[in-house]
Amino acid sequence: MPQRFAGRSVLVTGASTPNGIGASAARRFAAEGARVALTARSADGLEAVAKEITEQGGQARAFPADLRDIDACEKLIADVVEAHGGLDVLVNNAGFNARGNVADLDARQLVNVLQVNLIGPVALTALALPHLRKTCGAVVQVASIAGQLPLDGEASYSASKVGLRFFSFALREELEGSGTRISVVSPGPVETGFIFQDMDEVPDIVFAQPMSSADDIAAAVIESAVDGRRERTIPAHTGVLARLGAQLPLLRKAIEPLMERRGRAVKDRYRATRGA
């Protein structure tokens, strides 16, 4: 395993679920020599992931925080910098969704999606920048293909992810020539509890796309922290279709019924496999 992050300080948000993207990214950073700070609201989940990493010879420490609270974000950055002597990489991975039509959801649910997926990452990025600029560090934002194509039943989630993408692209332009890298990783559907824990509420069309593993996305996060590529979409061809659908809405509407039927069949197979 290369040691591209030996001695570097890395903060990963949304890292409390063992089979999630955040935990997978934390394992990969630690395996490459990083001192990893893990954050999420679940202290128990964070401690379990941190313990697993340290037992494998890596360096990891839990920093529980509610990233909807700006003061908590400020304290988190200060605590990580104090513990590690600085900050080299920030991975904004924490995510939340409230699925369903806007008319059927409480306004608080919709706002909560924006707070977790957009406001928190914006605040953490701004707070981390003074430290990242000292080390020519990197920010990797985990967005979504839902930020490239608006999706029925995912309005607030799509809004949060397109907002995160455009915030990142604008910040990238602001920091051009500074040595600080800003990247976006936009996954399609990923085989984690984020989808499977409320599978019935996930639009059928989502299942029409190939599923990635959490480790597939974690690998893209690591490479983005190294090379600073503007955006990686996983899988790439799904991103091409998403952007085409966004630009040609009539074509999208024409093929949606076919995609929904395909996705419904795949969802049924997952239900059967998982005993749902």
C-alpha atoms as a PDB file:
ATOM      1  CA  MET A   1       0.000   0.000   0.000  1.00  0.00           C
ATOM      2  CA  PRO A   2       1.476   3.416  -0.957  1.00  0.00           C
ATOM      3  CA  GLN A   3       1.923   5.878   1.901  1.00  0.00           C
ATOM      4  CA  ARG A   4       0.719   9.008   0.109  1.00  0.00           C
ATOM      5  CA  PHE A   5      -0.768  10.460   3.309  1.00  0.00           C
ATOM      6  CA  ALA A   6       1.971   9.535   5.773  1.00  0.00           C
ATOM      7  CA  GLY A   7       1.815  11.949   8.695  1.00  0.00           C
ATOM      8  CA  ARG A   8      -1.047  13.912   7.147  1.00  0.00           C
ATOM      9  CA  SER A   9      -4.151  14.964   9.077  1.00  0.00           C
ATOM     10  CA  VAL A  10      -7.465  13.941   7.486  1.00  0.00           C
ATOM     11  CA  LEU A  11     -11.001  14.723   8.693  1.00  0.00           C
ATOM     12  CA  VAL A  12     -13.837  12.551   7.359  1.00  0.00           C
ATOM     13  CA  THR A  13     -17.474  13.375   8.125  1.00  0.00           C
ATOM     14  CA  GLY A  14     -20.299  10.849   8.184  1.00  0.00           C
ATOM     15  CA  ALA A  15     -17.912   8.079   9.261  1.00  0.00           C
ATOM     16  CA  SER A  16     -19.940   6.212  11.892  1.00  0.00           C
ATOM     17  CA  THR A  17     -21.524   3.502   9.707  1.00  0.00           C
ATOM     18  CA  PRO A  18     -19.146   0.533   9.279  1.00  0.00           C
ATOM     19  CA  ASN A  19     -20.282  -0.274   5.720  1.00  0.00           C
ATOM     20  CA  GLY A  20     -20.638   3.361   4.635  1.00  0.00           C
ATOM     21  CA  ILE A  21     -18.572   5.585   2.364  1.00  0.00           C
ATOM     22  CA  GLY A  22     -17.092   7.606   5.224  1.00  0.00           C
ATOM     23  CA  ALA A  23     -15.797   4.574   7.127  1.00  0.00           C
ATOM     24  CA  SER A  24     -14.429   3.055   3.907  1.00  0.00           C
ATOM     25  CA  ALA A  25     -12.599   6.291   3.072  1.00  0.00           C
ATOM     26  CA  ALA A  26     -11.234   6.515   6.619  1.00  0.00           C
ATOM     27  CA  ARG A  27      -9.835   2.982   6.363  1.00  0.00           C
ATOM     28  CA  ARG A  28      -8.142   3.805   3.065  1.00  0.00           C
ATOM     29  CA  PHE A  29      -6.605   7.055   4.346  1.00  0.00           C
ATOM     30  CA  ALA A  30      -5.352   5.295   7.486  1.00  0.00           C
ATOM     31  CA  ALA A  31      -3.878   2.464   5.414  1.00  0.00           C
ATOM     32  CA  GLU A  32      -1.899   5.096   3.506  1.00  0.00           C
ATOM     33  CA  GLY A  33      -0.452   6.566   6.691  1.00  0.00           C
ATOM     34  CA  ALA A  34      -2.904   9.336   7.570  1.00  0.00           C
ATOM     35  CA  ARG A  35      -3.943  10.334  11.066  1.00  0.00           C
ATOM     36  CA  VAL A  36      -7.698  10.196  10.600  1.00  0.00           C
ATOM     37  CA  ALA A  37     -10.299  12.182  12.522  1.00  0.00           C
ATOM     38  CA  LEU A  38     -13.780  10.685  12.274  1.00  0.00           C
ATOM     39  CA  THR A  39     -16.925  12.686  12.885  1.00  0.00           C
ATOM     40  CA  ALA A  40     -20.679  12.097  12.953  1.00  0.00           C
ATOM     41  CA  ARG A  41     -23.403  12.371  15.576  1.00  0.00           C
ATOM     42  CA  SER A  42     -23.129   8.743  16.720  1.00  0.00           C
ATOM     43  CA  ALA A  43     -20.300   8.520  19.250  1.00  0.00           C
ATOM     44  CA  ASP A  44     -20.666   4.743  19.562  1.00  0.00           C
ATOM     45  CA  GLY A  45     -20.488   4.206  15.806  1.00  0.00           C
ATOM     46  CA  LEU A  46     -17.432   6.436  15.500  1.00  0.00           C
ATOM     47  CA  GLU A  47     -15.637   4.669  18.336  1.00  0.00           C
ATOM     48  CA  ALA A  48     -16.296   1.287  16.718  1.00  0.00           C
ATOM     49  CA  VAL A  49     -14.840   2.398  13.371  1.00  0.00           C
ATOM     50  CA  ALA A  50     -11.870   4.107  15.071  1.00  0.00           C
ATOM     51  CA  LYS A  51     -11.168   0.961  17.116  1.00  0.00           C
ATOM     52  CA  GLU A  52     -11.260  -1.210  13.991  1.00  0.00           C
ATOM     53  CA  ILE A  53      -8.767   1.072  12.229  1.00  0.00           C
ATOM     54  CA  THR A  54      -6.358   1.218  15.175  1.00  0.00           C
ATOM     55  CA  GLU A  55      -6.499  -2.556  15.617  1.00  0.00           C
ATOM     56  CA  GLN A  56      -5.369  -2.830  11.993  1.00  0.00           C
ATOM     57  CA  GLY A  57      -2.373  -0.622  12.747  1.00  0.00           C
ATOM     58  CA  GLY A  58      -3.818   2.702  11.585  1.00  0.00           C
ATOM     59  CA  GLN A  59      -4.319   5.976  13.420  1.00  0.00           C
ATOM     60  CA  ALA A  60      -7.912   7.092  13.990  1.00  0.00           C
ATOM     61  CA  ARG A  61      -9.791   9.085  16.594  1.00  0.00           C
ATOM     62  CA  ALA A  62     -13.468   9.895  17.050  1.00  0.00           C
ATOM     63  CA  PHE A  63     -14.738  13.486  17.277  1.00  0.00           C
ATOM     64  CA  PRO A  64     -18.555  13.326  17.701  1.00  0.00           C
ATOM     65  CA  ALA A  65     -20.351  16.446  16.450  1.00  0.00           C
ATOM     66  CA  ASP A  66     -23.675  17.607  15.043  1.00  0.00           C
ATOM     67  CA  LEU A  67     -22.680  19.321  11.805  1.00  0.00           C
ATOM     68  CA  ARG A  68     -26.004  21.166  11.605  1.00  0.00           C
ATOM     69  CA  ASP A  69     -24.644  23.403  14.391  1.00  0.00           C
ATOM     70  CA  ILE A  70     -22.136  26.010  13.170  1.00  0.00           C
ATOM     71  CA  ASP A  71     -20.618  26.336  16.638  1.00  0.00           C
ATOM     72  CA  ALA A  72     -20.103  22.567  16.691  1.00  0.00           C
ATOM     73  CA  CYS A  73     -18.384  22.788  13.285  1.00  0.00           C
ATOM     74  CA  GLU A  74     -16.071  25.495  14.593  1.00  0.00           C
ATOM     75  CA  LYS A  75     -15.199  23.432  17.679  1.00  0.00           C
ATOM     76  CA  LEU A  76     -14.642  20.317  15.552  1.00  0.00           C
ATOM     77  CA  ILE A  77     -12.073  22.019  13.319  1.00  0.00           C
ATOM     78  CA  ALA A  78     -10.318  23.546  16.332  1.00  0.00           C
ATOM     79  CA  ASP A  79     -10.203  20.193  18.151  1.00  0.00           C
ATOM     80  CA  VAL A  80      -8.828  18.303  15.146  1.00  0.00           C
ATOM     81  CA  VAL A  81      -6.180  20.953  14.477  1.00  0.00           C
ATOM     82  CA  GLU A  82      -5.140  20.889  18.133  1.00  0.00           C
ATOM     83  CA  ALA A  83      -5.018  17.074  18.249  1.00  0.00           C
ATOM     84  CA  HIS A  84      -3.150  16.657  14.943  1.00  0.00           C
ATOM     85  CA  GLY A  85      -1.175  19.868  14.767  1.00  0.00           C
ATOM     86  CA  GLY A  86      -2.979  20.932  11.593  1.00  0.00           C
ATOM     87  CA  LEU A  87      -5.342  19.774   8.871  1.00  0.00           C
ATOM     88  CA  ASP A  88      -4.405  18.546   5.397  1.00  0.00           C
ATOM     89  CA  VAL A  89      -7.570  16.952   3.966  1.00  0.00           C
ATOM     90  CA  LEU A  90     -11.279  17.513   4.625  1.00  0.00           C
ATOM     91  CA  VAL A  91     -13.792  14.987   3.276  1.00  0.00           C
ATOM     92  CA  ASN A  92     -17.383  16.203   3.506  1.00  0.00           C
ATOM     93  CA  ASN A  93     -19.255  12.933   3.222  1.00  0.00           C
ATOM     94  CA  ALA A  94     -22.082  13.205   5.790  1.00  0.00           C
ATOM     95  CA  GLY A  95     -25.473  12.914   4.098  1.00  0.00           C
ATOM     96  CA  PHE A  96     -29.169  12.803   4.882  1.00  0.00           C
ATOM     97  CA  ASN A  97     -32.304  12.400   2.807  1.00  0.00           C
ATOM     98  CA  ALA A  98     -36.031  12.879   3.328  1.00  0.00           C
ATOM     99  CA  ARG A  99     -37.624  11.036   0.431  1.00  0.00           C
ATOM    100  CA  GLY A 100     -41.053  11.854  -0.943  1.00  0.00           C
ATOM    101  CA  ASN A 101     -42.902  14.645  -2.705  1.00  0.00           C
ATOM    102  CA  VAL A 102     -42.447  18.116  -1.266  1.00  0.00           C
ATOM    103  CA  ALA A 103     -46.188  18.439  -0.605  1.00  0.00           C
ATOM    104  CA  ASP A 104     -46.078  15.310   1.570  1.00  0.00           C
ATOM    105  CA  LEU A 105     -43.094  16.306   3.706  1.00  0.00           C
ATOM    106  CA  ASP A 106     -42.760  18.577   6.699  1.00  0.00           C
ATOM    107  CA  ALA A 107     -40.798  21.763   6.010  1.00  0.00           C
ATOM    108  CA  ARG A 108     -38.419  20.849   8.831  1.00  0.00           C
ATOM    109  CA  GLN A 109     -37.508  17.608   7.044  1.00  0.00           C
ATOM    110  CA  LEU A 110     -36.698  19.496   3.857  1.00  0.00           C
ATOM    111  CA  VAL A 111     -34.566  22.053   5.689  1.00  0.00           C
ATOM    112  CA  ASN A 112     -32.760  19.318   7.628  1.00  0.00           C
ATOM    113  CA  VAL A 113     -31.585  17.813   4.327  1.00  0.00           C
ATOM    114  CA  LEU A 114     -30.106  21.175   3.331  1.00  0.00           C
ATOM    115  CA  GLN A 115     -28.485  21.662   6.731  1.00  0.00           C
ATOM    116  CA  VAL A 116     -26.703  18.302   6.679  1.00  0.00           C
ATOM    117  CA  ASN A 117     -25.838  18.101   2.974  1.00  0.00           C
ATOM    118  CA  LEU A 118     -25.077  21.732   2.151  1.00  0.00           C
ATOM    119  CA  ILE A 119     -24.882  24.140   5.094  1.00  0.00           C
ATOM    120  CA  GLY A 120     -22.654  21.859   7.183  1.00  0.00           C
ATOM    121  CA  PRO A 121     -20.161  21.194   4.386  1.00  0.00           C
ATOM    122  CA  VAL A 122     -20.057  24.887   3.439  1.00  0.00           C
ATOM    123  CA  ALA A 123     -19.361  25.847   7.061  1.00  0.00           C
ATOM    124  CA  LEU A 124     -16.705  23.159   7.568  1.00  0.00           C
ATOM    125  CA  THR A 125     -14.985  24.044   4.299  1.00  0.00           C
ATOM    126  CA  ALA A 126     -14.840  27.735   5.209  1.00  0.00           C
ATOM    127  CA  LEU A 127     -13.575  26.973   8.714  1.00  0.00           C
ATOM    128  CA  ALA A 128     -10.967  24.513   7.429  1.00  0.00           C
ATOM    129  CA  LEU A 129      -9.597  26.729   4.643  1.00  0.00           C
ATOM    130  CA  PRO A 130      -7.120  28.764   6.738  1.00  0.00           C
ATOM    131  CA  HIS A 131      -5.496  25.502   7.856  1.00  0.00           C
ATOM    132  CA  LEU A 132      -5.667  23.810   4.450  1.00  0.00           C
ATOM    133  CA  ARG A 133      -4.032  26.782   2.751  1.00  0.00           C
ATOM    134  CA  LYS A 134      -1.018  26.454   5.054  1.00  0.00           C
ATOM    135  CA  THR A 135      -0.392  22.918   3.819  1.00  0.00           C
ATOM    136  CA  CYS A 136      -1.663  23.130   0.211  1.00  0.00           C
ATOM    137  CA  GLY A 137      -4.345  20.715   1.381  1.00  0.00           C
ATOM    138  CA  ALA A 138      -7.485  19.333  -0.213  1.00  0.00           C
ATOM    139  CA  VAL A 139     -11.251  19.305   0.193  1.00  0.00           C
ATOM    140  CA  VAL A 140     -13.256  16.435  -1.274  1.00  0.00           C
ATOM    141  CA  GLN A 141     -17.027  16.910  -1.335  1.00  0.00           C
ATOM    142  CA  VAL A 142     -19.195  13.808  -1.701  1.00  0.00           C
ATOM    143  CA  ALA A 143     -22.116  15.039  -3.792  1.00  0.00           C
ATOM    144  CA  SER A 144     -24.381  12.860  -5.959  1.00  0.00           C
ATOM    145  CA  ILE A 145     -25.632  12.268  -9.460  1.00  0.00           C
ATOM    146  CA  ALA A 146     -28.865  13.673  -7.983  1.00  0.00           C
ATOM    147  CA  GLY A 147     -26.998  16.983  -8.131  1.00  0.00           C
ATOM    148  CA  GLN A 148     -26.646  16.608 -11.895  1.00  0.00           C
ATOM    149  CA  LEU A 149     -30.232  15.573 -12.662  1.00  0.00           C
ATOM    150  CA  PRO A 150     -33.389  16.645 -10.785  1.00  0.00           C
ATOM    151  CA  LEU A 151     -35.314  13.635  -9.544  1.00  0.00           C
ATOM    152  CA  ASP A 152     -38.973  13.352  -8.535  1.00  0.00           C
ATOM    153  CA  GLY A 153     -39.299  12.610  -4.839  1.00  0.00           C
ATOM    154  CA  GLU A 154     -35.764  13.876  -4.173  1.00  0.00           C
ATOM    155  CA  ALA A 155     -36.232  17.647  -4.582  1.00  0.00           C
ATOM    156  CA  SER A 156     -34.503  18.803  -1.401  1.00  0.00           C
ATOM    157  CA  TYR A 157     -31.730  16.221  -1.766  1.00  0.00           C
ATOM    158  CA  SER A 158     -31.092  17.224  -5.390  1.00  0.00           C
ATOM    159  CA  ALA A 159     -31.054  20.895  -4.366  1.00  0.00           C
ATOM    160  CA  SER A 160     -28.512  20.223  -1.620  1.00  0.00           C
ATOM    161  CA  LYS A 161     -26.199  18.290  -3.918  1.00  0.00           C
ATOM    162  CA  VAL A 162     -26.318  20.688  -6.857  1.00  0.00           C
ATOM    163  CA  GLY A 163     -25.669  23.470  -4.343  1.00  0.00           C
ATOM    164  CA  LEU A 164     -22.658  21.615  -2.952  1.00  0.00           C
ATOM    165  CA  ARG A 165     -21.293  21.002  -6.457  1.00  0.00           C
ATOM    166  CA  PHE A 166     -21.608  24.620  -7.544  1.00  0.00           C
ATOM    167  CA  PHE A 167     -20.241  25.949  -4.244  1.00  0.00           C
ATOM    168  CA  SER A 168     -17.218  23.708  -4.753  1.00  0.00           C
ATOM    169  CA  PHE A 169     -16.684  24.668  -8.383  1.00  0.00           C
ATOM    170  CA  ALA A 170     -16.866  28.387  -7.542  1.00  0.00           C
ATOM    171  CA  LEU A 171     -14.483  27.964  -4.595  1.00  0.00           C
ATOM    172  CA  ARG A 172     -12.116  26.038  -6.839  1.00  0.00           C
ATOM    173  CA  GLU A 173     -11.939  29.075  -9.134  1.00  0.00           C
ATOM    174  CA  GLU A 174     -11.363  31.386  -6.153  1.00  0.00           C
ATOM    175  CA  LEU A 175      -8.438  29.253  -4.972  1.00  0.00           C
ATOM    176  CA  GLU A 176      -6.810  28.778  -8.368  1.00  0.00           C
ATOM    177  CA  GLY A 177      -3.027  29.038  -8.014  1.00  0.00           C
ATOM    178  CA  SER A 178      -3.117  28.714  -4.212  1.00  0.00           C
ATOM    179  CA  GLY A 179      -2.172  25.027  -4.152  1.00  0.00           C
ATOM    180  CA  THR A 180      -5.350  24.119  -2.249  1.00  0.00           C
ATOM    181  CA  ARG A 181      -7.408  21.553  -4.156  1.00  0.00           C
ATOM    182  CA  ILE A 182     -11.224  21.372  -4.254  1.00  0.00           C
ATOM    183  CA  SER A 183     -12.806  18.255  -5.736  1.00  0.00           C
ATOM    184  CA  VAL A 184     -16.247  16.694  -6.017  1.00  0.00           C
ATOM    185  CA  VAL A 185     -17.135  13.011  -6.102  1.00  0.00           C
ATOM    186  CA  SER A 186     -20.645  12.375  -7.433  1.00  0.00           C
ATOM    187  CA  PRO A 187     -21.847   8.793  -6.892  1.00  0.00           C
ATOM    188  CA  GLY A 188     -24.861   7.148  -8.411  1.00  0.00           C
ATOM    189  CA  PRO A 189     -26.650   4.571  -6.238  1.00  0.00           C
ATOM    190  CA  VAL A 190     -24.379   2.918  -3.669  1.00  0.00           C
ATOM    191  CA  GLU A 191     -24.970  -0.398  -1.909  1.00  0.00           C
ATOM    192  CA  THR A 192     -25.294   0.964   1.633  1.00  0.00           C
ATOM    193  CA  GLY A 193     -28.026   1.428   4.197  1.00  0.00           C
ATOM    194  CA  PHE A 194     -28.552   4.943   2.813  1.00  0.00           C
ATOM    195  CA  ILE A 195     -30.637   3.294   0.090  1.00  0.00           C
ATOM    196  CA  PHE A 196     -31.615  -0.048   1.576  1.00  0.00           C
ATOM    197  CA  GLN A 197     -32.909   1.113   4.959  1.00  0.00           C
ATOM    198  CA  ASP A 198     -35.936   2.753   3.292  1.00  0.00           C
ATOM    199  CA  MET A 199     -35.890   1.027  -0.091  1.00  0.00           C
ATOM    200  CA  ASP A 200     -39.645   1.392  -0.653  1.00  0.00           C
ATOM    201  CA  GLU A 201     -39.279   5.193  -0.628  1.00  0.00           C
ATOM    202  CA  VAL A 202     -36.410   5.237  -3.144  1.00  0.00           C
ATOM    203  CA  PRO A 203     -37.684   6.099  -6.646  1.00  0.00           C
ATOM    204  CA  ASP A 204     -37.679   3.006  -8.884  1.00  0.00           C
ATOM    205  CA  ILE A 205     -35.602   4.787 -11.508  1.00  0.00           C
ATOM    206  CA  VAL A 206     -32.647   4.930  -9.098  1.00  0.00           C
ATOM    207  CA  PHE A 207     -32.342   1.138  -9.254  1.00  0.00           C
ATOM    208  CA  ALA A 208     -32.117   1.242 -13.055  1.00  0.00           C
ATOM    209  CA  GLN A 209     -28.518   2.445 -12.700  1.00  0.00           C
ATOM    210  CA  PRO A 210     -25.532   0.225 -11.805  1.00  0.00           C
ATOM    211  CA  MET A 211     -24.806   0.043  -8.075  1.00  0.00           C
ATOM    212  CA  SER A 212     -21.357   0.943  -6.760  1.00  0.00           C
ATOM    213  CA  SER A 213     -19.867  -0.248  -3.485  1.00  0.00           C
ATOM    214  CA  ALA A 214     -18.907   2.098  -0.666  1.00  0.00           C
ATOM    215  CA  ASP A 215     -15.278   1.171  -1.317  1.00  0.00           C
ATOM    216  CA  ASP A 216     -15.610   2.176  -4.998  1.00  0.00           C
ATOM    217  CA  ILE A 217     -16.577   5.667  -3.866  1.00  0.00           C
ATOM    218  CA  ALA A 218     -13.928   5.724  -1.138  1.00  0.00           C
ATOM    219  CA  ALA A 219     -11.276   4.948  -3.761  1.00  0.00           C
ATOM    220  CA  ALA A 220     -12.474   7.913  -5.834  1.00  0.00           C
ATOM    221  CA  VAL A 221     -12.310  10.138  -2.736  1.00  0.00           C
ATOM    222  CA  ILE A 222      -8.698   9.139  -2.094  1.00  0.00           C
ATOM    223  CA  GLU A 223      -7.628   9.770  -5.685  1.00  0.00           C
ATOM    224  CA  SER A 224      -9.385  13.149  -5.690  1.00  0.00           C
ATOM    225  CA  ALA A 225      -7.499  14.162  -2.533  1.00  0.00           C
ATOM    226  CA  VAL A 226      -4.271  13.291  -4.371  1.00  0.00           C
ATOM    227  CA  ASP A 227      -4.812  14.773  -7.821  1.00  0.00           C
ATOM    228  CA  GLY A 228      -7.453  17.451  -7.195  1.00  0.00           C
ATOM    229  CA  ARG A 229      -9.568  16.493 -10.204  1.00  0.00           C
ATOM    230  CA  ARG A 230     -12.602  18.795 -10.525  1.00  0.00           C
ATOM    231  CA  GLU A 231     -15.199  16.007 -10.425  1.00  0.00           C
ATOM    232  CA  ARG A 232     -15.363  12.235 -10.524  1.00  0.00           C
ATOM    233  CA  THR A 233     -18.743  10.703 -11.335  1.00  0.00           C
ATOM    234  CA  ILE A 234     -19.208   7.047 -10.378  1.00  0.00           C
ATOM    235  CA  PRO A 235     -20.020   5.251 -12.621  1.00  0.00           C
ATOM    236  CA  ALA A 236     -18.923   7.627 -15.370  1.00  0.00           C
ATOM    237  CA  HIS A 237     -21.499   6.575 -17.977  1.00  0.00           C
ATOM    238  CA  THR A 238     -24.346   7.142 -15.491  1.00  0.00           C
ATOM    239  CA  GLY A 239     -23.152  10.716 -15.118  1.00  0.00           C
ATOM    240  CA  VAL A 240     -23.188  11.177 -18.892  1.00  0.00           C
ATOM    241  CA  LEU A 241     -26.790   9.950 -19.027  1.00  0.00           C
ATOM    242  CA  ALA A 242     -27.777  12.163 -16.087  1.00  0.00           C
ATOM    243  CA  ARG A 243     -26.344  15.310 -17.656  1.00  0.00           C
ATOM    244  CA  LEU A 244     -27.939  14.432 -21.006  1.00  0.00           C
ATOM    245  CA  GLY A 245     -31.299  13.975 -19.281  1.00  0.00           C
ATOM    246  CA  ALA A 246     -30.963  17.332 -17.557  1.00  0.00           C
ATOM    247  CA  GLN A 247     -30.215  19.078 -20.855  1.00  0.00           C
ATOM    248  CA  LEU A 248     -32.928  17.261 -22.838  1.00  0.00           C
ATOM    249  CA  PRO A 249     -35.948  16.997 -20.506  1.00  0.00           C
ATOM    250  CA  LEU A 250     -38.315  15.813 -23.265  1.00  0.00           C
ATOM    251  CA  LEU A 251     -36.018  12.898 -24.057  1.00  0.00           C
ATOM    252  CA  ARG A 252     -35.784  12.145 -20.353  1.00  0.00           C
ATOM    253  CA  LYS A 253     -39.575  12.040 -20.035  1.00  0.00           C
ATOM    254  CA  ALA A 254     -39.813   9.746 -23.036  1.00  0.00           C
ATOM    255  CA  ILE A 255     -37.453   7.109 -21.632  1.00  0.00           C
ATOM    256  CA  GLU A 256     -38.461   7.427 -17.956  1.00  0.00           C
ATOM    257  CA  PRO A 257     -41.194   4.735 -18.105  1.00  0.00           C
ATOM    258  CA  LEU A 258     -38.706   2.204 -19.486  1.00  0.00           C
ATOM    259  CA  MET A 259     -36.117   3.110 -16.840  1.00  0.00           C
ATOM    260  CA  GLU A 260     -38.709   2.903 -14.076  1.00  0.00           C
ATOM    261  CA  ARG A 261     -39.802  -0.575 -15.173  1.00  0.00           C
ATOM    262  CA  ARG A 262     -36.196  -1.724 -15.258  1.00  0.00           C
ATOM    263  CA  GLY A 263     -35.517  -0.187 -11.860  1.00  0.00           C
ATOM    264  CA  ARG A 264     -38.640  -1.769 -10.360  1.00  0.00           C
ATOM    265  CA  ALA A 265     -37.478  -5.202 -11.483  1.00  0.00           C
ATOM    266  CA  VAL A 266     -34.022  -4.646  -9.956  1.00  0.00           C
ATOM    267  CA  LYS A 267     -35.581  -3.393  -6.717  1.00  0.00           C
ATOM    268  CA  ASP A 268     -37.708  -6.533  -6.525  1.00  0.00           C
ATOM    269  CA  ARG A 269     -34.591  -8.669  -6.919  1.00  0.00           C
ATOM    270  CA  TYR A 270     -32.882  -6.786  -4.092  1.00  0.00           C
ATOM    271  CA  ARG A 271     -35.960  -7.304  -1.903  1.00  0.00           C
ATOM    272  CA  ALA A 272     -35.862 -11.031  -2.577  1.00  0.00           C
ATOM    273  CA  THR A 273     -32.108 -11.254  -1.954  1.00  0.00           C
ATOM    274  CA  ARG A 274     -32.249  -9.239   1.273  1.00  0.00           C
ATOM    275  CA  GLY A 275     -35.397 -10.929   2.547  1.00  0.00           C
ATOM    276  CA  ALA A 276     -37.360  -7.674   2.568  1.00  0.00           C
END
